[in-house]
Amino acid sequence: MPTIPWTKLADAEPGAEVVVMASRLEVRSLRHVPGFLRASLVLLRQARAADGALGVTLRAEPLKRTFWTLSAWRDKKALYAYSATEPHRSVMRGKRAVMRDSTFVFWEAEAGDLPIDWPEAERRIAEN
């Protein structure tokens, strides 16, 4: 599956600081890839409708059993509200058993720097 391109969801105030979150998620086995991919698309749909979401993108590397997310949020409160809301909360709880490694990084950026590109997200994840 190719990368789902950055989708701009809302504008932030010019010059505003926004919260960026990038993740790298690896499942234990190739047999877990289809279910995790379906779950990822459900959560992408949820993020696109979430209050405070400014932009999102998803990249899947099925043969490597790896999924990447990159999103920008108005503030931490909006990001945490999304992650605590259904279906995100239940999906992630249910997928813990099939996860091998997960890395999450958070940083602040200026709204004018959006969208953040994948090389920047990968660099920050590698440094974590």
XYZ file of C-alpha atoms in Angstrom, residues 53-100:
48
model
C -6.693 17.674 14.052
C -4.819 19.826 11.554
C -3.436 17.158 9.232
C -2.732 13.438 8.977
C -0.899 10.913 6.838
C -0.331 7.159 7.037
C 2.318 4.921 5.531
C 2.205 1.141 5.534
C 5.054 -1.218 4.733
C 3.188 -4.542 4.868
C 6.118 -6.817 4.023
C 8.134 -5.176 6.801
C 5.108 -5.452 9.138
C 5.509 -1.736 9.831
C 3.034 1.138 9.934
C 3.862 4.826 10.292
C 1.608 7.700 11.289
C 2.211 11.419 11.201
C -0.271 13.999 12.424
C -0.497 17.598 13.601
C -2.848 18.870 16.286
C -3.985 22.228 17.602
C -2.678 21.254 21.055
C -1.967 18.277 23.321
C -5.490 18.372 24.698
C -6.931 17.695 21.222
C -4.453 14.865 20.565
C -5.150 13.211 23.917
C -8.906 13.566 23.432
C -8.604 11.732 20.090
C -6.540 8.911 21.582
C -8.948 8.476 24.505
C -12.052 8.398 22.305
C -13.620 5.371 20.645
C -12.742 3.620 18.465
C -9.078 4.582 19.040
C -9.007 3.531 22.685
C -10.462 0.055 22.119
C -8.638 -0.617 18.859
C -5.237 0.129 20.344
C -5.980 -1.849 23.488
C -7.045 -4.798 21.327
C -3.953 -4.615 19.106
C -1.379 -4.614 21.926
C -1.091 -8.405 21.791
C 0.003 -8.351 18.129
C 2.489 -5.494 18.496
C 6.209 -6.042 18.452
